Coordinates of C-alpha atoms in Angstrom, one line a residue:
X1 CA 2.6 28.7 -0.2
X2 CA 1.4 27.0 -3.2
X3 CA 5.2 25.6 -4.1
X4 CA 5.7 24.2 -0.3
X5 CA 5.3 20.5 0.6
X6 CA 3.6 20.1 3.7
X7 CA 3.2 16.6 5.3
X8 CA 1.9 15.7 9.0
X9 CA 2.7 13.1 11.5
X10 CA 1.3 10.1 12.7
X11 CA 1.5 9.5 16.3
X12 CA 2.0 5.3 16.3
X13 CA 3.1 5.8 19.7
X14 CA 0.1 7.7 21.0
X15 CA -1.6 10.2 21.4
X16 CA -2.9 13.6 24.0
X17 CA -4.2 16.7 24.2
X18 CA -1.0 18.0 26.4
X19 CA 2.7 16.5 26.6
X20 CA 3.8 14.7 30.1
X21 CA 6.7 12.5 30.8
X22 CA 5.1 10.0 28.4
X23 CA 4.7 11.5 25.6
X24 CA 6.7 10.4 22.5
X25 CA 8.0 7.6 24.1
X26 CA 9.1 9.0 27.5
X27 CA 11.6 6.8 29.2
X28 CA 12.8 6.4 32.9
X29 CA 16.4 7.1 31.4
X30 CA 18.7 6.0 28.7
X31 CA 19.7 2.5 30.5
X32 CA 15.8 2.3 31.0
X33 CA 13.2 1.0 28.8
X34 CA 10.3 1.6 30.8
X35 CA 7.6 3.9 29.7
X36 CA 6.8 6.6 31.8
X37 CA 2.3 6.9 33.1
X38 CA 0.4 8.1 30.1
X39 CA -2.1 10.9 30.7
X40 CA -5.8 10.0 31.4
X41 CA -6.8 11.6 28.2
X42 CA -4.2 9.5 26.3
X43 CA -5.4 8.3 22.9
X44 CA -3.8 5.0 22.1
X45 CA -2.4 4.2 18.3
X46 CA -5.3 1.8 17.4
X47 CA -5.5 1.0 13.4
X48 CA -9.0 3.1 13.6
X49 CA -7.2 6.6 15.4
X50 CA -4.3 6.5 12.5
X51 CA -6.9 5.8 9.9
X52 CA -8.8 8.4 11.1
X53 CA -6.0 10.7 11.0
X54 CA -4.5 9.3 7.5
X55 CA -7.8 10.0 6.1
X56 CA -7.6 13.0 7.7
X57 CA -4.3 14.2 5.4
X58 CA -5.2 12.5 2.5
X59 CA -8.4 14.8 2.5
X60 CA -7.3 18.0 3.8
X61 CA -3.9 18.1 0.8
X62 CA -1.1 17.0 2.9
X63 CA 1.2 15.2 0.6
X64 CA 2.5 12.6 3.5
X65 CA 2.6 11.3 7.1
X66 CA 5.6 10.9 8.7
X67 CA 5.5 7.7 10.6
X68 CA 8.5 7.4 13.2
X69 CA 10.6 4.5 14.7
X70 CA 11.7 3.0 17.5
X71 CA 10.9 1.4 21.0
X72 CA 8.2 3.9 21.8
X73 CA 5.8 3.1 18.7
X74 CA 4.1 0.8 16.7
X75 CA 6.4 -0.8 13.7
X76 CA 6.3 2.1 11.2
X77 CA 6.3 -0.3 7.9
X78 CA 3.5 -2.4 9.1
X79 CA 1.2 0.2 10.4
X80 CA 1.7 2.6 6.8
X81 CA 1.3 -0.7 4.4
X82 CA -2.3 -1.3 6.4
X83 CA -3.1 2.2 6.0
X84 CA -2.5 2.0 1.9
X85 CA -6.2 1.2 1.2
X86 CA -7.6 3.5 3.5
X87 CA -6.9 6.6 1.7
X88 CA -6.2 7.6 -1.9
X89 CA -2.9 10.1 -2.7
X90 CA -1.0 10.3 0.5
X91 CA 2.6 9.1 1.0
X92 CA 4.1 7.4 3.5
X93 CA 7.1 8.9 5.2
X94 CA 8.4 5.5 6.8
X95 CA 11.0 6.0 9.4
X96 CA 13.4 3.2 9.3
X97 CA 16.9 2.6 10.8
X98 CA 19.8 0.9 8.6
X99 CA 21.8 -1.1 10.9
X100 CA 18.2 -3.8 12.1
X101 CA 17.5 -4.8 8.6
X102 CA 19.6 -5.8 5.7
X103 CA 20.0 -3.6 2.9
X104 CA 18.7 -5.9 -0.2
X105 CA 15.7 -7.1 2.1
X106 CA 15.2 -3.4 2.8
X107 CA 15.5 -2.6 -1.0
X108 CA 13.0 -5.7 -1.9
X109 CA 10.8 -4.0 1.3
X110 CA 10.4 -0.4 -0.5
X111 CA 9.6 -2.0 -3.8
X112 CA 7.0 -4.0 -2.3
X113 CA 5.3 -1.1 -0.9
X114 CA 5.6 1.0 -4.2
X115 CA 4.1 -1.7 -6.1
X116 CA 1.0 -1.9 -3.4
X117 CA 0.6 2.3 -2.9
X118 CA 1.3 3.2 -6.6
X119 CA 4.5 4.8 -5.6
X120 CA 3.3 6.3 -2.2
X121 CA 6.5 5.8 -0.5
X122 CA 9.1 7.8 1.1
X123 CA 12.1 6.6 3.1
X124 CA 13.4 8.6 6.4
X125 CA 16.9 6.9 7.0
X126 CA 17.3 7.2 11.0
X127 CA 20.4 6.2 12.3
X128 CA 19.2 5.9 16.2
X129 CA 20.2 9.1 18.8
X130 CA 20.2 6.1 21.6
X131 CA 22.9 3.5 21.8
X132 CA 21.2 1.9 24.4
X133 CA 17.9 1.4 22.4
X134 CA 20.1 0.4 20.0
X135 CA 21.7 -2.2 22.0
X136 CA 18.7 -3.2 22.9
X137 CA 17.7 -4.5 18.9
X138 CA 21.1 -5.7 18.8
X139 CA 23.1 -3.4 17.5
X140 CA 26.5 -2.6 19.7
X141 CA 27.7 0.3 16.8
X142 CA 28.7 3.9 18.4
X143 CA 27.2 6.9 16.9
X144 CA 29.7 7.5 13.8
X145 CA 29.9 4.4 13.1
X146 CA 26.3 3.8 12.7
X147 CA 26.4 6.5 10.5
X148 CA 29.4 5.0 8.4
X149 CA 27.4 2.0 8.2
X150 CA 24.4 3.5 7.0
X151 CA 26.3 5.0 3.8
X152 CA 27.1 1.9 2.9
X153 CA 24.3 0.3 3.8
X154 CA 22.3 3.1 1.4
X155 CA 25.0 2.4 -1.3
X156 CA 23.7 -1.3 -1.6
X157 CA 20.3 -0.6 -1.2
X158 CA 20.4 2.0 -4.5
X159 CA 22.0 -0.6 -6.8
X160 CA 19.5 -3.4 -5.6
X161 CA 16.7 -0.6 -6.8
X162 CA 18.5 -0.5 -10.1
X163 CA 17.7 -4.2 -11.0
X164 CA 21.2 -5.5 -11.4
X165 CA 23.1 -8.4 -9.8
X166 CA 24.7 -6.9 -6.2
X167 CA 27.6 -7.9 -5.2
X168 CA 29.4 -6.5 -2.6
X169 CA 32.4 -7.0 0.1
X170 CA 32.4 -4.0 2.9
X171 CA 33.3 -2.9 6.0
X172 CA 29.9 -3.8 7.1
X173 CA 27.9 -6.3 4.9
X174 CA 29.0 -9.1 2.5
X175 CA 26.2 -9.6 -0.2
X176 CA 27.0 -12.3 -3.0
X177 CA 24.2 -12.5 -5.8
X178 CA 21.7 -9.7 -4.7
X179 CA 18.9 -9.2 -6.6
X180 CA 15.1 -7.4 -7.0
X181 CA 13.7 -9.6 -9.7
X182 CA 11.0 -6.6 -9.7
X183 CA 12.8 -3.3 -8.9
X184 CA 10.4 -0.5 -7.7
X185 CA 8.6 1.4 -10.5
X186 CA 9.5 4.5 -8.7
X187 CA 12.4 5.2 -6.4
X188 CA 11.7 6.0 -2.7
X189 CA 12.7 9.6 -2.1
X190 CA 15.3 9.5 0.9
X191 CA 15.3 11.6 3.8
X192 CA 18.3 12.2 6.3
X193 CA 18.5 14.3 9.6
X194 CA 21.2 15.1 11.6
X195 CA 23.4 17.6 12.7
X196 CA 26.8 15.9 13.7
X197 CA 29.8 15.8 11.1
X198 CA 29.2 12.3 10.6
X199 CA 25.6 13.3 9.7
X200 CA 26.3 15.9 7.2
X201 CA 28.7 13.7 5.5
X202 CA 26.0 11.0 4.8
X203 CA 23.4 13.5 4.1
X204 CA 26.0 15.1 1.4
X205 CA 26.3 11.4 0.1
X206 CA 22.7 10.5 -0.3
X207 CA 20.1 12.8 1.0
X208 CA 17.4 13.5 -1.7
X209 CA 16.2 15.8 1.3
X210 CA 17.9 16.8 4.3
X211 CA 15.8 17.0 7.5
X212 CA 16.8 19.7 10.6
X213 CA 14.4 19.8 13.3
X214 CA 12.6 23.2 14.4
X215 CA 15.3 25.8 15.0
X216 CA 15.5 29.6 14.6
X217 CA 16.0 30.6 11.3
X218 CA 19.4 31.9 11.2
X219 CA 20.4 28.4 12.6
X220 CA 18.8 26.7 9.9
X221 CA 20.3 28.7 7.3
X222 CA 23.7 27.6 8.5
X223 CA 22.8 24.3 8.3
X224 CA 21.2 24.3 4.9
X225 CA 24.5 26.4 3.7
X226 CA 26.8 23.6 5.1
X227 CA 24.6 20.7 3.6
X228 CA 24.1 22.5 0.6
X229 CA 28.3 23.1 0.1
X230 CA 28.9 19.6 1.6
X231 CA 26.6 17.8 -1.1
X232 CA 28.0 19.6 -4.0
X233 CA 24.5 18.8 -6.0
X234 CA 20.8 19.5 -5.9
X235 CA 19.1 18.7 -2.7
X236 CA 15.9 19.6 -1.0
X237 CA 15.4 20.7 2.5
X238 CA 13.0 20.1 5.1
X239 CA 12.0 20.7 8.9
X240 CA 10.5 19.0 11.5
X241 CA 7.8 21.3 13.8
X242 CA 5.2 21.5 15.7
X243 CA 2.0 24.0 14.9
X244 CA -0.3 25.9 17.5
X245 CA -2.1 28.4 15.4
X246 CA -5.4 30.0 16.3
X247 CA -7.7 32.5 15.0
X248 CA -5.9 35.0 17.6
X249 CA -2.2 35.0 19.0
X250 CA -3.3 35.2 22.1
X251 CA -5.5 32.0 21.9
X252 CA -2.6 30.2 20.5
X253 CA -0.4 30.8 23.3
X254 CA -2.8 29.9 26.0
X255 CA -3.2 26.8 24.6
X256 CA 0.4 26.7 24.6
X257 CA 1.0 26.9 28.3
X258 CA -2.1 24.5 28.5
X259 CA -0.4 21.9 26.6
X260 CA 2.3 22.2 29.5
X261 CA 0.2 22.9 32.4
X262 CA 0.6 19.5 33.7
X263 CA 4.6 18.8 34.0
X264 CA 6.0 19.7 37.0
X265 CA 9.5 21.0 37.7
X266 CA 10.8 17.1 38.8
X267 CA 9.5 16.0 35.1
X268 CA 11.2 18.6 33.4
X269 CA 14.4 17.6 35.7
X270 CA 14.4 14.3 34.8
X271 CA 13.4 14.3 31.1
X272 CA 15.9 17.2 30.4
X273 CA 18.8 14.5 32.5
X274 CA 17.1 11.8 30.6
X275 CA 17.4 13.4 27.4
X276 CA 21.1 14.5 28.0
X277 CA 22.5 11.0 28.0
X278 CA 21.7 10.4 23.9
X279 CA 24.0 10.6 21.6
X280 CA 22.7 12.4 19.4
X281 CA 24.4 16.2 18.5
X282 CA 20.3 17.3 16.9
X283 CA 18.9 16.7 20.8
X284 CA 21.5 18.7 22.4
X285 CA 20.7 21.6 20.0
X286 CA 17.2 21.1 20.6
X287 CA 17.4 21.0 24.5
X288 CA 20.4 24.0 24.5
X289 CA 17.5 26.2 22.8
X290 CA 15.8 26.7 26.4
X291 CA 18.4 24.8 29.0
X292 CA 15.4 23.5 30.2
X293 CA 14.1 27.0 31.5
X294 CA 10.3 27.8 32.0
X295 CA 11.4 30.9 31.7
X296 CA 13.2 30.4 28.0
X297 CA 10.7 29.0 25.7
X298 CA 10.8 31.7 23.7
X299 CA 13.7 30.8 21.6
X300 CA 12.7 33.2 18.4
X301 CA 9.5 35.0 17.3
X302 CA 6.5 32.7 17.7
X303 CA 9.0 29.6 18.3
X304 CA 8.4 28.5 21.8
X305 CA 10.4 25.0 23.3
X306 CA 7.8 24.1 25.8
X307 CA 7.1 20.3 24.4
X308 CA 10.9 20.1 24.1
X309 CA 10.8 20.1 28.1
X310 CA 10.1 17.0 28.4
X311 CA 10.1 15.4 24.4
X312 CA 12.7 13.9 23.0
X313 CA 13.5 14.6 19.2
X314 CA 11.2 17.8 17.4
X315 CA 10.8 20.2 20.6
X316 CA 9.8 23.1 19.3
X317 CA 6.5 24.4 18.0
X318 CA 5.0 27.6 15.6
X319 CA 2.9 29.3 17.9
X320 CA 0.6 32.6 16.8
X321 CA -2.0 33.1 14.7
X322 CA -2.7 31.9 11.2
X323 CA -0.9 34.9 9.6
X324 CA 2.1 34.8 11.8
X325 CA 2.6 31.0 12.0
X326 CA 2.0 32.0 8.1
X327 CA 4.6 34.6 8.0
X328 CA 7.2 32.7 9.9
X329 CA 7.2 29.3 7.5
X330 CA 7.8 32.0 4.6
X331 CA 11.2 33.1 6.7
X332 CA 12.0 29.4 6.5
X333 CA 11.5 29.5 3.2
X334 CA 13.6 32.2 2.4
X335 CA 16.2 30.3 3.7
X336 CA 16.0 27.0 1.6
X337 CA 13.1 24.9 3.7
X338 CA 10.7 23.6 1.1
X339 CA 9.4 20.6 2.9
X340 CA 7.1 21.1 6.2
X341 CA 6.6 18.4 8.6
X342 CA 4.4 19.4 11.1
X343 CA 2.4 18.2 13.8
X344 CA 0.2 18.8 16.7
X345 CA -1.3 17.5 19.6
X346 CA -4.3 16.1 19.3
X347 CA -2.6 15.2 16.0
X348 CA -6.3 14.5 14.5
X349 CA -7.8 17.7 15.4
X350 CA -5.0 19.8 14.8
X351 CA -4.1 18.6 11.4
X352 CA -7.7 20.0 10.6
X353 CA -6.5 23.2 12.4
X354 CA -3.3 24.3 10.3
X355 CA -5.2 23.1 7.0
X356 CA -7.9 25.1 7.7
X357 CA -6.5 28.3 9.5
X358 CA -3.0 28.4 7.3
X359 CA -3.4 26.1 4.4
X360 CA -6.4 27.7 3.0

């Protein structure tokens, strides 16, 4: 595995030992903001947890954390630029969304942060899978046109890094004299998910590396086929999972079911309803995998959907021992994944886990 990337995640929403209605940012439903009970084992995202656990990467030879956005968490750039000092080569995989900040502030942003990491940055360009979180910053755009806007917006940001005068008159922004009077020494890489039209068509545009979240293989191959055709041009590709390996498979899926053992079938009900109402096209696939069936985790060899029961976003996890959680990140590799984000819950103790038991 010596020529795959493998990064983590940093939970700056919270953390547990088993997924509930809380977890990841749980809400009552989309019109409703209000977090759902954490567990009594939940860890919360204090500056000393995340250190521990970006210390934690940084040592074991992840090359970043993925640090995500929205309602549920703390601010991704704040909590990564505090966490620059505390450790020596990671990166940070800063999840931001386009349509809350302007584009040349954005730009000035990233070349900031390269300046203070010595190029440590990399930029996941979320567009929001919830209008009404989205309405709720202020943003009233439906779900291609977010995506519309955040082409642009990426257009603007790109010049800014080059160092030259912006000016620009668009559909969505009117800049008049932009300018970085101290481009970034190194530009961000750029990450982009998605699985709607709309999605692709950005990703094709400017993707340095196009995210998918953790399906079966064959389903990922399509999608890297159709990005790959749609960009025309080099790309990378990445996937979002989850890891539960052990020393034995059947370890790893007891812990599994343990990890579940606690969300009852109203939970699942509500979550799956819950979960239904985004917009996004990348949920539905992720939630069509199992229907919301106990009985249909299973989705392909060693991919179970259990924390997609009741977790929005990434829902599936590798589950086996080290060689077959080993085995099945080859297949994905076969098919064009050469980025790895992975995570697992607790996030501290299992990053040790898949470092130790797959890594090595």
């Amino acid at each position: 595995m010596s020529d795959a990337v493998f990064h983590w995640f940093l939970p700056t929403g919270g953390d547990d030992h088993a997924v509930g209605a809380g977890t990841h940012g749980g809400i009552i439903g989309a019109q409703d903001a209000t977090p759902l009970p954490r567990s009594a084992t939940h860890r919360a995202p204090t500056l000393d947890y995340l250190t521990q656990i970006a210390r934690a990467a940084d040592q074991l030879g992840y090359t970043g954390v993925l640090t995500p956005t929205g309602v549920h968490c703390e601010d991704a750039w704040l909590t990564t630029a505090a966490l620059i000092a505390e450790t020596r080569r990671l990166n940070f995989l800063v999840a931001f969304r386009p349509g809350l900040i302007t584009p040349v502030l954005a730009a000035q942003m990233a070349a900031t942060f390269q300046r203070l990491s010595a190029g440590r940055l990399l930029l996941n360009v979320v567009i929001g899978s919830s209008a009404a979180e989205q309405r709720g910053y202020g943003d009233p755009l439906d779900h291609d046109a977010r995506y519309e806007r955040a082409g642009e917006f990426l257009d603007i940001v790109r010049a800014a890094w080059t160092g030259a005068r912006v000016d620009h008159d668009g559909v969505f922004y009117e800049i008049e004299g932009g300018l970085l009077r101290e481009p970034p020494p190194t530009i961000p890489t750029v990450y982009l998910g998605g699985s709607s039209p709309a999605a692709v068509r950005l990703a094709a545009r400017h993707a340095d590396v196009y995210l998918t979240w953790g399906e079966p293989v064959e389903q990922v191959a399509e999608k890297v086929e159709k990005v790959r055709a749609a960009a025309g041009r080099p790309i990378r590709f990445g996937i979002r999972l989850h890891v539960i390996t052990r020393d034995t498979a059947d370890r790893a899926w007891a812990d599994a079911e343990r990890l579940i053992a606690g969300v009852d079938d109203d939970t699942i009900r509500q979550r799956q309803e819950s979960l239904r109402s985004l917009d996004s096209v990348g949920q539905r696939r992720m939630l069509d995998l199992h229907g919301g069936d106990r009985d249909r985790l299973v989705v392909a060899p060693n991919l179970w959907a259990g924390i997609g029961l009741v977790r929005g976003g990434a829902g599936t996890a590798l589950v086996g021992s080290h060689a077959e959680v080993a085995a099945r990140i080859d297949e994905y590799r076969a098919v064009g994944i050469e980025e790895f984000i992975l995570s697992g819950y607790p996030h501290l103790e299992e990053a040790y886990t898949f470092a130790e038991g797959v890594l090595r």
